[in-house]
Each structure stands twice: as structure tokens, then as C-alpha cells.
Coordinates of C-alpha atoms in Angstrom, one line a residue:
Chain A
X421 CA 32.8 45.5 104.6
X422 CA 31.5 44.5 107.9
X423 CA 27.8 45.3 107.4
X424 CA 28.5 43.0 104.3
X425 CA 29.9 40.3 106.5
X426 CA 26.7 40.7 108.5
X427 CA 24.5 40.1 105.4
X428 CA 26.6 36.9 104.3
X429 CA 26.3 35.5 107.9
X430 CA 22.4 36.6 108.7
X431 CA 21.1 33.6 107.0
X432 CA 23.9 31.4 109.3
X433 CA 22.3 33.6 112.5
X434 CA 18.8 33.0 111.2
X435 CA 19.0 29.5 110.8
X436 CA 21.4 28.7 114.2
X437 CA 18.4 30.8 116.2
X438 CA 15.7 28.5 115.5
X439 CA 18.0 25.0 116.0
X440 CA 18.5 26.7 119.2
X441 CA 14.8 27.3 119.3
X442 CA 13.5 24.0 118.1
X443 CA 16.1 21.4 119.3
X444 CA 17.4 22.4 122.4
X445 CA 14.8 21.3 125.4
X446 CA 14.5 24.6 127.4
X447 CA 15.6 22.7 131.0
X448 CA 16.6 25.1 133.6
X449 CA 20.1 25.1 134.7
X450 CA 21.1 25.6 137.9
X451 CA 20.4 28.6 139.7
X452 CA 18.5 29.6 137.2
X453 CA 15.9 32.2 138.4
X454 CA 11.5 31.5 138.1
X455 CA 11.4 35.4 137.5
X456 CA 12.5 35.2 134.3
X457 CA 10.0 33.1 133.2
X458 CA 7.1 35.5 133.5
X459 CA 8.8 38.3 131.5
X460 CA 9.4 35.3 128.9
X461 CA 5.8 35.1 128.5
X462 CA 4.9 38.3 128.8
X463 CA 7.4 39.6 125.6
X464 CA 4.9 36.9 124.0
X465 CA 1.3 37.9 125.2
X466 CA 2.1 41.5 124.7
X467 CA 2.9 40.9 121.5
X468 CA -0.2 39.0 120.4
X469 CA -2.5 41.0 122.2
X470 CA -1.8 43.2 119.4
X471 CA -4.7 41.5 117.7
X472 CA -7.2 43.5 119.5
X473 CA -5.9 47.0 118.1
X474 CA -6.9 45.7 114.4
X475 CA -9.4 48.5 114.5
X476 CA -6.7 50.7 114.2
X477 CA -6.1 49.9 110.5
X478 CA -9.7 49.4 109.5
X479 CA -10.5 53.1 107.9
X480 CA -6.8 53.2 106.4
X481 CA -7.2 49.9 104.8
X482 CA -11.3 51.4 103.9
X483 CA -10.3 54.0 102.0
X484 CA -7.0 52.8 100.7
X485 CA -8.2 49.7 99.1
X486 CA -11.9 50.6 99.3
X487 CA -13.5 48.1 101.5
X488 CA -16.8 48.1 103.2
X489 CA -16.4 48.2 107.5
X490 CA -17.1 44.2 107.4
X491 CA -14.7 43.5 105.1
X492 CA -12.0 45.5 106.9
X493 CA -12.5 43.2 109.9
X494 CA -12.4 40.0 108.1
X495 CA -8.3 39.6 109.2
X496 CA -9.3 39.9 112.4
X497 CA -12.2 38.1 112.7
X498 CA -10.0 35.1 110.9
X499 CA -7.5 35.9 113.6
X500 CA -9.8 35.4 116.3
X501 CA -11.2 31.9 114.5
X502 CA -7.7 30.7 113.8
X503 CA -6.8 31.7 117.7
X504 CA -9.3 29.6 118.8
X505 CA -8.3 26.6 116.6
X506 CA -5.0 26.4 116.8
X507 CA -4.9 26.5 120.8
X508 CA -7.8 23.7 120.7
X509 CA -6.1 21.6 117.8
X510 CA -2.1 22.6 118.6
X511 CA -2.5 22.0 122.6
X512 CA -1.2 18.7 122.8
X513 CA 1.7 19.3 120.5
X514 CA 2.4 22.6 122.4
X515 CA 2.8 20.0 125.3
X516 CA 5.3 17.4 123.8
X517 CA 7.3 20.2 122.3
X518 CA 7.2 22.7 125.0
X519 CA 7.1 25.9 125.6
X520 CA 10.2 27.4 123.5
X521 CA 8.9 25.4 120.5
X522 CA 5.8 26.8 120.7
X523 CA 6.9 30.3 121.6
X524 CA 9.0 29.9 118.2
X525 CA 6.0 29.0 116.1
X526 CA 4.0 31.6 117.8
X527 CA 7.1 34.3 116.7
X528 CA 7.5 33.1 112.8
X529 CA 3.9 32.6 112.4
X530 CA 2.8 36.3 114.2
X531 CA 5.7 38.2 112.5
X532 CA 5.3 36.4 109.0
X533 CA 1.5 37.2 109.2
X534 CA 2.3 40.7 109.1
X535 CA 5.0 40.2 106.6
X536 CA 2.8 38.5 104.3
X537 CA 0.0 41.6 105.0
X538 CA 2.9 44.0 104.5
X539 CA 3.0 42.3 100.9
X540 CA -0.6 42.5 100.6
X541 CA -0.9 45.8 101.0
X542 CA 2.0 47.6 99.2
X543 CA 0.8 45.6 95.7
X544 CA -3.2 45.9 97.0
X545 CA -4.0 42.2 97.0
X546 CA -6.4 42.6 99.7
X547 CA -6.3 38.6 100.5
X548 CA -3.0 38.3 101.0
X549 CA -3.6 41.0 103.8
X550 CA -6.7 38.5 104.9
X551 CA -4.3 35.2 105.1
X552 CA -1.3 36.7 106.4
X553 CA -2.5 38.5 108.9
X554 CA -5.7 36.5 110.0
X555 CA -4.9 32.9 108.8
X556 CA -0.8 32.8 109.4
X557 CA -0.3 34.9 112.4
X558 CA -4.0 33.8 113.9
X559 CA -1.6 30.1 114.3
X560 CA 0.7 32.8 115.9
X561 CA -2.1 33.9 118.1
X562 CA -3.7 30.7 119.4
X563 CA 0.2 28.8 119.9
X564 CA 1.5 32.1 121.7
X565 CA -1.6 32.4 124.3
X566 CA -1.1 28.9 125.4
X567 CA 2.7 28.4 125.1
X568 CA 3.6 29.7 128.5
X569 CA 0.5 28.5 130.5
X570 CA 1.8 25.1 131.6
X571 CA 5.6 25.7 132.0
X572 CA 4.6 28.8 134.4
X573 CA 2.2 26.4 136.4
X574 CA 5.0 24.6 136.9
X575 CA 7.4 27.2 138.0
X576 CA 5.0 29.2 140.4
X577 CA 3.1 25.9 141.7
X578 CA 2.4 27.8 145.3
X579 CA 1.3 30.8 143.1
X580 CA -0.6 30.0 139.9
X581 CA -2.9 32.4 139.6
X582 CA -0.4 35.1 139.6
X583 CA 1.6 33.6 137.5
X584 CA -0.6 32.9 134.9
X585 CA -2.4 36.3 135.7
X586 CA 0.6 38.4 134.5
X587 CA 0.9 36.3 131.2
X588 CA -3.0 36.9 130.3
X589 CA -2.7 40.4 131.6
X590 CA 0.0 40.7 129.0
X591 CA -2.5 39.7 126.3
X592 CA -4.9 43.1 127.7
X593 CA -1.7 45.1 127.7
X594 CA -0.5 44.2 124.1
X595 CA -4.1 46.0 122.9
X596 CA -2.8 49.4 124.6
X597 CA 0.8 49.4 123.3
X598 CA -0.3 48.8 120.1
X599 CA -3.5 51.2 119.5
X600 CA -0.9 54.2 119.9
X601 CA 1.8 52.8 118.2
X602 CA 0.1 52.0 115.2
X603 CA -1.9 55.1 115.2
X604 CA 1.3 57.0 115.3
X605 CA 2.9 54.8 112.7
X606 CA 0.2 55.6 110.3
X607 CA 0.5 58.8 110.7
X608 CA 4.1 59.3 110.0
X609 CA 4.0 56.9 107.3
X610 CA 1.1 57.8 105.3
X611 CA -2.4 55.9 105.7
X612 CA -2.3 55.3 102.0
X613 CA -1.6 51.5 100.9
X614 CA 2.3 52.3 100.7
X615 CA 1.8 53.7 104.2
X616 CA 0.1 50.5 105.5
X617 CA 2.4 48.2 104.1
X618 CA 4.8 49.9 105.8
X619 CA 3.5 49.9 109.1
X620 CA 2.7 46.2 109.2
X621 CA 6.7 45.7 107.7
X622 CA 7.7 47.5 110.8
X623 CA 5.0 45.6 113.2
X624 CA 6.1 41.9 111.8
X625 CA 9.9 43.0 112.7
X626 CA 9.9 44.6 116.1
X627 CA 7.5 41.9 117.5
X628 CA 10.0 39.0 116.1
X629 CA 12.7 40.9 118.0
X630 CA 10.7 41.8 120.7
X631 CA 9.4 37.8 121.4
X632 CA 12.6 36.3 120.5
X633 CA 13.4 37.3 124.8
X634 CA 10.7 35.3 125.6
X635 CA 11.9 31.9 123.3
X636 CA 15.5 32.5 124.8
X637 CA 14.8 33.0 128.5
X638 CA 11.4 30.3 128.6
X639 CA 13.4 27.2 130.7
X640 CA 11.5 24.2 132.3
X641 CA 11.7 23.8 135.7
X642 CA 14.2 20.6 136.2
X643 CA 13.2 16.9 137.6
X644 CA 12.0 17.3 140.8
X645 CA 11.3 21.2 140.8
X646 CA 8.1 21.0 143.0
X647 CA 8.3 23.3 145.9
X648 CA 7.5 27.4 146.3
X649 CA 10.6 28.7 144.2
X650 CA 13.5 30.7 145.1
X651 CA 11.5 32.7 148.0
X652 CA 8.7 30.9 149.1
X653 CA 7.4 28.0 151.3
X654 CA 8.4 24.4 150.5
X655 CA 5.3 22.2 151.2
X656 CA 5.9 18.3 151.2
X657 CA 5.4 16.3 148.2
X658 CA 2.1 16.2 146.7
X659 CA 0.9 18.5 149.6
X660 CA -1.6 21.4 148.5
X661 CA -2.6 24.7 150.6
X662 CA -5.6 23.9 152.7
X663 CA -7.4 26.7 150.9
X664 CA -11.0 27.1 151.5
X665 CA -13.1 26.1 148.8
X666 CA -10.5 24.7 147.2
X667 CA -10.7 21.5 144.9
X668 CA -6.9 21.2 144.5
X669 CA -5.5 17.7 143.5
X670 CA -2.3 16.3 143.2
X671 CA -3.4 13.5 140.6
X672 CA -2.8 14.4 137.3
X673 CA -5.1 14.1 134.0
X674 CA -4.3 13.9 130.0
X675 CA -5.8 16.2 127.8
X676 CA -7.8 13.4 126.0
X677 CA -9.6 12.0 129.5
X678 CA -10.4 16.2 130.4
X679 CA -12.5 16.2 127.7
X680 CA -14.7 13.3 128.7
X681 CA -15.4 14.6 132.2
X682 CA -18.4 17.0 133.6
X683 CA -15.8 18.9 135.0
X684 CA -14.1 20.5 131.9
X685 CA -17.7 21.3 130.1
X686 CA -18.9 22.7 133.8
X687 CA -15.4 24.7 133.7
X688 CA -16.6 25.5 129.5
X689 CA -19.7 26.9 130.5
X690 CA -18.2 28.9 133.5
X691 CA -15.5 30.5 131.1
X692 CA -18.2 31.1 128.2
X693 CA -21.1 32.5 130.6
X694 CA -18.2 35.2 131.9
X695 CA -16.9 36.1 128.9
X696 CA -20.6 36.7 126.9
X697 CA -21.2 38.6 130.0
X698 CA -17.9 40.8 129.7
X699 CA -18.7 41.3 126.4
X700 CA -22.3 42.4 127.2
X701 CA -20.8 45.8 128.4
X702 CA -17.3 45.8 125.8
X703 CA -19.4 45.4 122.7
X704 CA -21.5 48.5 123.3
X705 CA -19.8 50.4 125.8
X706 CA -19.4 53.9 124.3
X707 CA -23.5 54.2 123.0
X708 CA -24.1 52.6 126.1
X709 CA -23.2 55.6 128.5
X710 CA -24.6 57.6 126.0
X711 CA -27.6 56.4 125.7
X712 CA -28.0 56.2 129.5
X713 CA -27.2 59.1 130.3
X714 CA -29.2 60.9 127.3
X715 CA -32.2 62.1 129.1
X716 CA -30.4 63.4 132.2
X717 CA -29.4 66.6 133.0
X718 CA -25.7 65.6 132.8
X719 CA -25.6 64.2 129.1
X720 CA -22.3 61.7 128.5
X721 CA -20.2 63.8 125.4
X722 CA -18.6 61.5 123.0
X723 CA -15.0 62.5 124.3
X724 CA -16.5 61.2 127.6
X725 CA -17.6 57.6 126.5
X726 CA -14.0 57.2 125.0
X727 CA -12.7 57.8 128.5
X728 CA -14.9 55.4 129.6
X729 CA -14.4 52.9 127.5
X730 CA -10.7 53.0 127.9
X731 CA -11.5 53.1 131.9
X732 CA -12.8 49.6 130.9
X733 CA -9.6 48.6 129.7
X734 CA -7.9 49.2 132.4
X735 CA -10.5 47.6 134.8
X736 CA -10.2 44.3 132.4
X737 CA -6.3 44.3 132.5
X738 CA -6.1 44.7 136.3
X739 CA -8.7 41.9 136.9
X740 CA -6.5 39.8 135.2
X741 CA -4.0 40.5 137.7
X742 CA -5.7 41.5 140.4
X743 CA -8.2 38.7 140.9
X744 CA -6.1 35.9 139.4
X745 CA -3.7 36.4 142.1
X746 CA -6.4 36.5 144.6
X747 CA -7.7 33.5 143.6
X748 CA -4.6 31.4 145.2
X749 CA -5.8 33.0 148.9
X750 CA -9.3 32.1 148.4
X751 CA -9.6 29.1 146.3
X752 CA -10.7 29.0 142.3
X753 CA -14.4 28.1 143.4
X754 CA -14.8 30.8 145.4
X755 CA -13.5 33.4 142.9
X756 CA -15.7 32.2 140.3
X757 CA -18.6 32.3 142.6
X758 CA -17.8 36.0 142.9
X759 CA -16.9 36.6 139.3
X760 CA -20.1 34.9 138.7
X761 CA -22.7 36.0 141.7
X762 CA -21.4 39.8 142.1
X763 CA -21.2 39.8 138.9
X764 CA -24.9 39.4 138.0
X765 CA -25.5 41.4 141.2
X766 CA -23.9 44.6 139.3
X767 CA -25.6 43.5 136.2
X768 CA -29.1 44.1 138.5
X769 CA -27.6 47.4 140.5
X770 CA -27.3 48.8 136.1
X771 CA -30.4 47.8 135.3
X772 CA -32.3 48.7 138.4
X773 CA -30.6 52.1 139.1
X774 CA -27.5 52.9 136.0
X775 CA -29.5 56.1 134.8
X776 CA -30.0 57.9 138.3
X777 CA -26.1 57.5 139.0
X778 CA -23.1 58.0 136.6
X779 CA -20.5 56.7 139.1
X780 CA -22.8 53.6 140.4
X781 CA -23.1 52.9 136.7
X782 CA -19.2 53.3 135.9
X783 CA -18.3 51.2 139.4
X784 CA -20.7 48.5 138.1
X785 CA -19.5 48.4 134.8
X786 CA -15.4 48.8 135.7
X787 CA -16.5 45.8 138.5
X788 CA -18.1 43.3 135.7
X789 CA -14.9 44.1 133.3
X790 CA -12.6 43.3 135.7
X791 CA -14.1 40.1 137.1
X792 CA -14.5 39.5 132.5
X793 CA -10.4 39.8 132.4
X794 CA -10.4 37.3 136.0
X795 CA -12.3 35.0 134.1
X796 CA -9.7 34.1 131.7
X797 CA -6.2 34.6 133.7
X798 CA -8.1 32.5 136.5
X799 CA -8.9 29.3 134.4
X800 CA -6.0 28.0 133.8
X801 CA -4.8 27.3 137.4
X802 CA -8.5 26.1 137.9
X803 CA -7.6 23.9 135.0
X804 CA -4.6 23.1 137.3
X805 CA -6.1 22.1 140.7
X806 CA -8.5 19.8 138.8
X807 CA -6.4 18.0 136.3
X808 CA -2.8 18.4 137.6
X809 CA 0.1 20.0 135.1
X810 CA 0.7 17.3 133.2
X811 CA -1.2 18.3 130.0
X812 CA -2.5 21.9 131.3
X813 CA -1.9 23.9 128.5
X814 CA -3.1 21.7 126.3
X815 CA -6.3 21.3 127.9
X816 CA -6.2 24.9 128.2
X817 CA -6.6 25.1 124.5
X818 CA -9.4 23.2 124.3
X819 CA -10.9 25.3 127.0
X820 CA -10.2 28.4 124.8
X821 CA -13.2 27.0 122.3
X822 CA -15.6 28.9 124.8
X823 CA -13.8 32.1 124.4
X824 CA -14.9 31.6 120.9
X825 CA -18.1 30.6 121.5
X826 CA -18.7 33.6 123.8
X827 CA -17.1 36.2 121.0
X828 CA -20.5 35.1 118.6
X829 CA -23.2 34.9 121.4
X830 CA -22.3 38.3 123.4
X831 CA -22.0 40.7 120.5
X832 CA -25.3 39.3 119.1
X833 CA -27.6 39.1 121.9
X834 CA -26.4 42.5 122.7
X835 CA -26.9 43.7 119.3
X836 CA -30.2 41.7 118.4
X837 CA -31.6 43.1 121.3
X838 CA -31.0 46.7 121.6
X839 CA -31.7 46.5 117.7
X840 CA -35.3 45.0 118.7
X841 CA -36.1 47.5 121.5
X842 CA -35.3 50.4 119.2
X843 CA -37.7 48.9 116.7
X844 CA -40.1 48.6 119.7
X845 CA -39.9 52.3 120.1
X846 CA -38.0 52.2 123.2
X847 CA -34.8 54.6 124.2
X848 CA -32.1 55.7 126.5
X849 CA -31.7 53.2 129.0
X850 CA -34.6 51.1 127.8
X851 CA -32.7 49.9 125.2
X852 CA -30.1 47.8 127.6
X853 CA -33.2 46.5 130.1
X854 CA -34.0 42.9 128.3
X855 CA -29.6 42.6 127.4
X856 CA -29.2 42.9 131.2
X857 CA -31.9 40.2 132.0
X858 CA -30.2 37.9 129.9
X859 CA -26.5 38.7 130.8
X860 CA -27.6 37.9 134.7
X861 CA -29.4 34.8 133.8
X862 CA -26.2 33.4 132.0
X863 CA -24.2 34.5 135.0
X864 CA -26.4 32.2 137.0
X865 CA -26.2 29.4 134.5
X866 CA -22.2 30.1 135.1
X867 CA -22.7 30.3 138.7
X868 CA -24.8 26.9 138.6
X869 CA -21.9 24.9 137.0
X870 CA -19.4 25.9 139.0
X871 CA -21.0 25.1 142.0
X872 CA -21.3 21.6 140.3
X873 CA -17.5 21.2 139.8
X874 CA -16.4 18.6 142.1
X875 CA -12.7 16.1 142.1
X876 CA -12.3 14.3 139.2
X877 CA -12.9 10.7 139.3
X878 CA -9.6 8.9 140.2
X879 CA -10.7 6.7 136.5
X880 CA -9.4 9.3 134.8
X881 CA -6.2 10.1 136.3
X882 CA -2.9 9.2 134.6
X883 CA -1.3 5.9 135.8
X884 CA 1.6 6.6 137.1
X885 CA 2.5 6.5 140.8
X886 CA 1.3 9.5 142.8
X887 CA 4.2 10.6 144.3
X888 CA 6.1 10.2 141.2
X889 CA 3.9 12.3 139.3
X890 CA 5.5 15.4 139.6
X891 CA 8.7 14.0 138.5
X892 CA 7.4 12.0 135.6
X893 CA 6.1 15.0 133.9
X894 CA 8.9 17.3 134.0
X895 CA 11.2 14.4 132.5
X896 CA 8.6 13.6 129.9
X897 CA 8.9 17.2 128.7
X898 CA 12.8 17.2 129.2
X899 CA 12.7 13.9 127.1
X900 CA 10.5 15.3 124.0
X901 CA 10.6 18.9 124.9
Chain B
X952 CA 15.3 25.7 143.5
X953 CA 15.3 22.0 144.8
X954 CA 15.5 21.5 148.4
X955 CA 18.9 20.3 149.3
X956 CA 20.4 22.7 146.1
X957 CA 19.3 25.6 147.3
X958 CA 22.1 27.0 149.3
X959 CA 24.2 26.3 146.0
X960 CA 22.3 27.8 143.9
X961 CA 22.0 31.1 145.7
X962 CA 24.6 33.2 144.3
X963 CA 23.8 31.6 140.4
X964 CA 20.5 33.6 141.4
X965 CA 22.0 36.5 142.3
X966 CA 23.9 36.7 139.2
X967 CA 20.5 36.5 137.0
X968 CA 19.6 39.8 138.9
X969 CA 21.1 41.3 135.9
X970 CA 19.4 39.7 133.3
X971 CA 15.9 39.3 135.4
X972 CA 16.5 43.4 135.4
X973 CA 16.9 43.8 132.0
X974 CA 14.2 41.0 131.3
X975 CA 11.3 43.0 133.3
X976 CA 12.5 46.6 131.8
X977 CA 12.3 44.7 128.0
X978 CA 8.2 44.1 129.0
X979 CA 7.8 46.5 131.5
X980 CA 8.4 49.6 129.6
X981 CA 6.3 49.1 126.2
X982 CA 3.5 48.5 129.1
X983 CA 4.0 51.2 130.9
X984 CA 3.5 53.6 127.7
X985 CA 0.6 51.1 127.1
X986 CA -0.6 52.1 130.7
X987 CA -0.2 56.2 130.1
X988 CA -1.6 56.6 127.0
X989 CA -4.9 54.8 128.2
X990 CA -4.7 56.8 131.6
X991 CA -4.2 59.7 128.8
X992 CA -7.7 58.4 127.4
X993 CA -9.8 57.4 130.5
X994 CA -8.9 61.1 131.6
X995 CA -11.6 62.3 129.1
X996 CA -14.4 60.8 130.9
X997 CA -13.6 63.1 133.5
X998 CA -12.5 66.2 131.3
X999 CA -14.2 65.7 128.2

């Protein structure tokens, strides 16, 4: 009787959760505590970050539906595209509608994606799989990575870095609950298609339950909310930390301007030069060591690389942390200029002496992955200290387009090139020699433009008064949010 | 919180210790199994 209550009323539940989720504008009440912000976002990235344990499925869904290896990856692939768009395209509405809104899209669009793959899969419609998973929850990707950026730049304004560090490392972590969750679903439920459909059924519920904390507990901070939290310093209005080698300014700049200054492409080129070089190592990690290590006495066993390559994990996911918080004692300039310049540094200590020393050649590697996973947790408060919060996360978004841009050109230089020097009859660690040239001249390039990042020009700040700046933000987003 | 609030707000915060708890543990333990079962993994470079 009661569980047929339950049913009657689930619709009633369903429907009051997302008024709630849509309507009500997430302002903090009193007393109301900033460290419950981050685990908001972090039910959220953890969730999505899912999207980079797609290869879990890809032999299941090869020999249940019989699908070559690049079809299998087209869902995620898609994902990665729609990520990119959606955070570009849905920034400024992510902005007006704030950060429950969006965390709400990000939920129904994620879980429905695997719904509609769950669908896909039990009656072997292999599209469905394709638009559910990589079209609809790849919206669910690309609102969720940005939905908590601004409002936690807000709440942590003494400590951005960390703040947005934890939420990106989140996005890291999500890859490593879900690789041996789903690997352990499959095998309990079959990897047939029945199996599979299962598995994703399971997925698309637990992570709408599971991200539902993060769309109840996300608050605003309220008007006037401008000083170090509940346990840190108060500066005066407007005031920043004299950091060295920071460019921190209190002026505040619309997504639209961003876009037209040198700045945000200099920041662009930063983000994609780090990334491609990240990827430079992720994309062939495994036959890397291998193939360094080949024609040494102390060969690399396939066991071995998988260690390693989930050593590089790690290393990304605490650089996220690690560095980004760092970055708010030394400045964003100066971390780039070490993400960028030791960077290529370890990219020459590889290439110059990788095959006489396995642990020189891990350290490098674990070094360059971790300053890749700094990269991205780091931008946004760079984002911050040049354009202000008023429309961070959205120009985040647009940001995010070099992310893409880096997913294309890393993988294929890497590939086009070791694929060339095998033609050329080369081996072992030969085959990574011209990849490595080319990863430490795009760190330079990187290294280049942000030493060219300077203040935006007070022409494109927003015209409100400055010391009211702070203020007329929050209430903006209170007002629509 | 704000600056002249703050006093008054103190023991509001201290009743969200509960709920900041059980807000961290929600995200904090998925990760942590996240975090041994790739310590589990990058073990095998050393093993394997």
C-alpha cells in the first residue's frame, strides 16, 4: 500500500524537485557554510568525469553489437565535441541562470544520456546508444564542468585556485571511480547487450541521485559576500593579495568583451599548448615505456606500463589540486611559466636521457602530467584575476574550445609522428625523439603568450562603479538566478 | 560570512558541521575507492 503511495506521488516528488531546482535562486542564507559548496561541485564533476572511462564499454559493445574499435568510440568522441560546445555556447546562460540551474541540466541531461543508451542497447539500436550517450549527456558534460566554476570563485575569492582545483580534480577522479565500477558491473551483469543495457540503466540512476547533492547544497554567496569566508582574512573592498607576478584586478569584464581582447586568445593558446603537451605523454603512454625501455637490460612488461599509466593518473589528478592551490601563493603567471618552462625542460631531460633511466623517465613524465591536470584547474581563477567574476564561467566555456582543439592536435602529431619514424626504420626510443621536439616547441609558444598577458584595457571593463562591482554581480545573479 | 554578521552567524555554521560532514563523506568516499583501486594499478609498475 505504501510503496503504491510512493509510485502515485513520485511523479508529484519528480516534478516539485526540479521547481525547486529551476525556480528558486540558490542565495545563501545565513550562516550558511562555503564548505559546502565544493562537495556541491564535486558530486557533479565526479560524476561527469565518468566520460573518460568510456573505454570500458568499447569491447562489450564490439562484440555485442559488432562494431569496429572506431565506431565504438564514436559516443565518446561526440561526448567530447558536444562538451566542448555546450560550455562555449551555454556559458552565458549558465551565468544568468546560475549554478543550480545549470547543475540541473547537467543531472537530466547526463543521467537521460545513459537512459537513452540503456534503451539503445537492450533493443541493439546502436545510434540511440551514439545520441544518448554522446549527444544528450555530452550537454550534461559541457553544462556540468562549468556550472560550479563561477559561484566557487565567488565563495573562495582569497583562495580560487583551490577552490576551483578540487572541482576539476573531481572531473580526474570521476575516470577512476568509474573504470572499476563499470568493469565490475559488466561482469556481474553479463557483457552481452542485455548486460550493457543494464549497466548504463544503473549508471544514468545512481549519478542522478548522486548529483542531485550537489543542485540542493550549490547556494550563492549573498550581496555583499566579498571577504576570505568563514576562517580567513578579510581584505578591504576591491583589495587583492600583493602576490608576486600577479595580474589580479578588481574591474570586472563580460563574456562578449573577453573575447575581443589579446588576453583571452594569449590565455587560449596557454591552455591548448599545455594540454597538446599532456596529451603528448597520455595518448601513448603504455607503448611509450615499452618501447623505451625495449632494448635495455630491464625491459618494461605489459603489467608494468599499466602501472604506469595509472601512476599518470594519479600525477594528473593531484596537479589539479596540488598546483592550482599553489597558484594563489605565487601568482597565475608564475605557475604557468612553470607549467610551461619546466615543463619543456622535462620534455628535453626524456628526450635527451629517458632510455638510460627508468625513474628519471617516470619523474619526467608524472611531472609533465601533473603540471597537464594544473593547466586546466588553474585557468579559471586566471580567468578570474583578469576579467573579474562577473561572467567567469561563462568565459570559461569559451575558454574550454582549446581543450578541444588540443584533444585533435596532440593525439595526431603524436601518432603521425611515431607512425612516420617507424616507416623511417627507426625504434625504441627513436620513435618519440621528433614528438618531443615538437611538444617543447609548443610549450615555448605557450610559454611566449603568457608572458604577453598583461591588464586588460579599462575599455573593456563593465560600467558599473568600481566599488560597487562586487555587489552588482551577486544581485544580478540573485535577480535572474 | 559578511563582516559585521559574522559573530551571528557563528553558531548557524556550527550547525552545518553535520551536513558539511555528511556532504564531504557523500564525495569523499566514491573517491577514495577511486584512489585505491588506481594505487591497486600503479602498484604493477613496481610488481609487475
Amino acid at each position: 500500500m505504501q510503496s503504491a503511495n510512493l509510485a502515485v506521488d513520485l511523479p508529484n516528488r519528480v516534478v516539485g524537485f526540479l521547481e525547486f531546482a529551476t525556480m528558486t535562486p540558490p542565495l545563501a542564507p545565513a550562516g550558511w557554510s562555503r564548505w559546502l559548496v565544493p562537495p556541491a561541485a564535486l558530486s557533479v564533476h565526479l560524476s561527469i568525469g565518468q566520460a573518460y572511462a568510456w573505454s570500458v564499454f568499447k569491447p562489450p559493445l564490439e562484440s555485442a553489437l559488432g562494431l569496429s574499435g572506431t565506431a565504438s568510440a564514436l559516443p565518446f568522441q561526440l561526448g567530447i565535441v558536444m562538451l566542448g560546445l555546450s560550455a562555449a555556447f551555454g556559458g552565458t546562460l549558465v551565468e544568468r541562470k546560475g549554478p543550480r540551474w545549470a547543475m540541473t541540466v547537467a543531472l537530466c541531461c547526463f543521467s537521460s544520456g545513459f537512459l537513452i543508451a540503456a534503451l539503445g542497447a537492450f533493443t541493439e539500436q546502436y545510434w540511440l546508444i551514439v545520441f544518448g550517450y554522446g549527444f544528450v549527456g555530452g550537454i550534461g558534460l559541457g553544462i556540468g564542468y562549468i556550472s560550479p566554476v563561477s559561484t566557487l570563485i565567488k565563495w573562495f575569492p582569497d583562495r580560487p585556485g583551490m577552490a576551483t582545483g578540487i572541482a576539476i580534480m573531481g572531473f580526474g577522479g570521476g575516470a577512476l571511480i568509474a573504470s572499476p565500477w563499470s568493469a565490475q558491473m559488466l561482469d556481474s551483469f553479463g557483457a552481452g547487450s542485455e548486460g550493457i543495457a543494464l549497466a548504463f540503466l544503473v549508471h544514468g540512476l545512481v549519478y542522478a541521485v548522486f548529483m542531485a547533492l550537489g543542485v540542493l547544497l550549490v547556494r550563492v554567496p549573498p550581496p555583499g559576500y566579498r571577504q576570505g569566508g568563514d576562517d580567513g582574512p578579510r581584505p578591504a573592498p576591491g583589495a587583492a593579495k600583493p602576490v608576486a607576478g600577479a595580474l589580479i584586478s578588481t574591474a570586472q569584464v563580460s563574456a562578449k568583451s573577453a573575447v575581443r581582447t589579446p588576453q583571452f586568445w594569449c590565455l587560449w593558446v596557454v591552455l591548448c599548448m599545455n594540454v597538446t603537451a599532456g596529451i603528448g605523454i597520455l595518448e601513448k603512454a603504455a607503448p611509450m615505456i615499452t618501447d623505451f625501455f625495449a632494448e635495455t637490460d630491464a625491459p618494461v612488461s605489459v603489467s608494468a606500463a599499466a602501472g604506469f599509466v595509472a601512476l599518470l593518473s594519479a600525477a594528473n589528478m593531484a596537479g589539479r589540486i596540488g598546483w592550482s592551490s599553489t597558484s594563489d601563493l605565487i601568482g597565475r603567471k608564475n605557475m604557468y611559466r612553470v607549467y610551461l618552462g619546466v615543463g619543456a625542460l622535462m620534455y628535453l631531460l626524456i628526450s635527451r636521457f629517458g632510455d638510460s633511466s627508468k625513474p628519471l623517465f617516470v619523474l619526467c613524465a608524472l611531472v609533465i602530467l601533473s603540471f597537464y591536470g594544473g593547466g586546466f584547474a588553474t585557468v579559471p581563477a586566471y580567468l578570474k584575476d583578469l576579467f573579474g567574476t562577473y561572467q567567469v564561467g561563462a568565459i570559461h566555456g569559451r575558454l574550454l574550445t582549446a581543450w578541444s582543439t588540443a584533444g585533435v592536435l596532440g593525439p595526431l602529431i603524436v601518432n603521425r609522428v611515431a607512425d612516420s619514424q617507424e616507416e623511417a626504420g627507426r625504434s625504441g626510443s627513436g620513435l618519440y625523439g621528433l614528438s618531443f621536439t615538437i611538444m617543447i616547441g609548443l610549450l615555448v609558444i605557450g610559454f611566449v603568450a603568457n608572458e604577453l598577458v598583461r591588464p586588460v584595457h579599462p575599455r573593456h571593463h563593465v560600467p558599473a562603479p568600481r566599488e560597487a562591482a562586487d555587489d552588482h554581480v551577486t544581485s544580478e545573479q540573485h535577480r535572474t538566478g | 560570512m559578511t563582516t559585521s554578521p559574522a559573530n551571528s552567524t557563528a553558531p548557524a555554521e556550527s550547525r552545518r558541521t553535520g551536513l558539511i560532514v555528511f556532504a564531504w563523506l557523500w564525495v569523499g568516499i566514491p573517491l577514495a575507492y577511486g584512489v585505491y583501486e588506481l594505487v591497486l594499478k600503479a602498484a604493477q609498475l613496481f610488481t609487475g
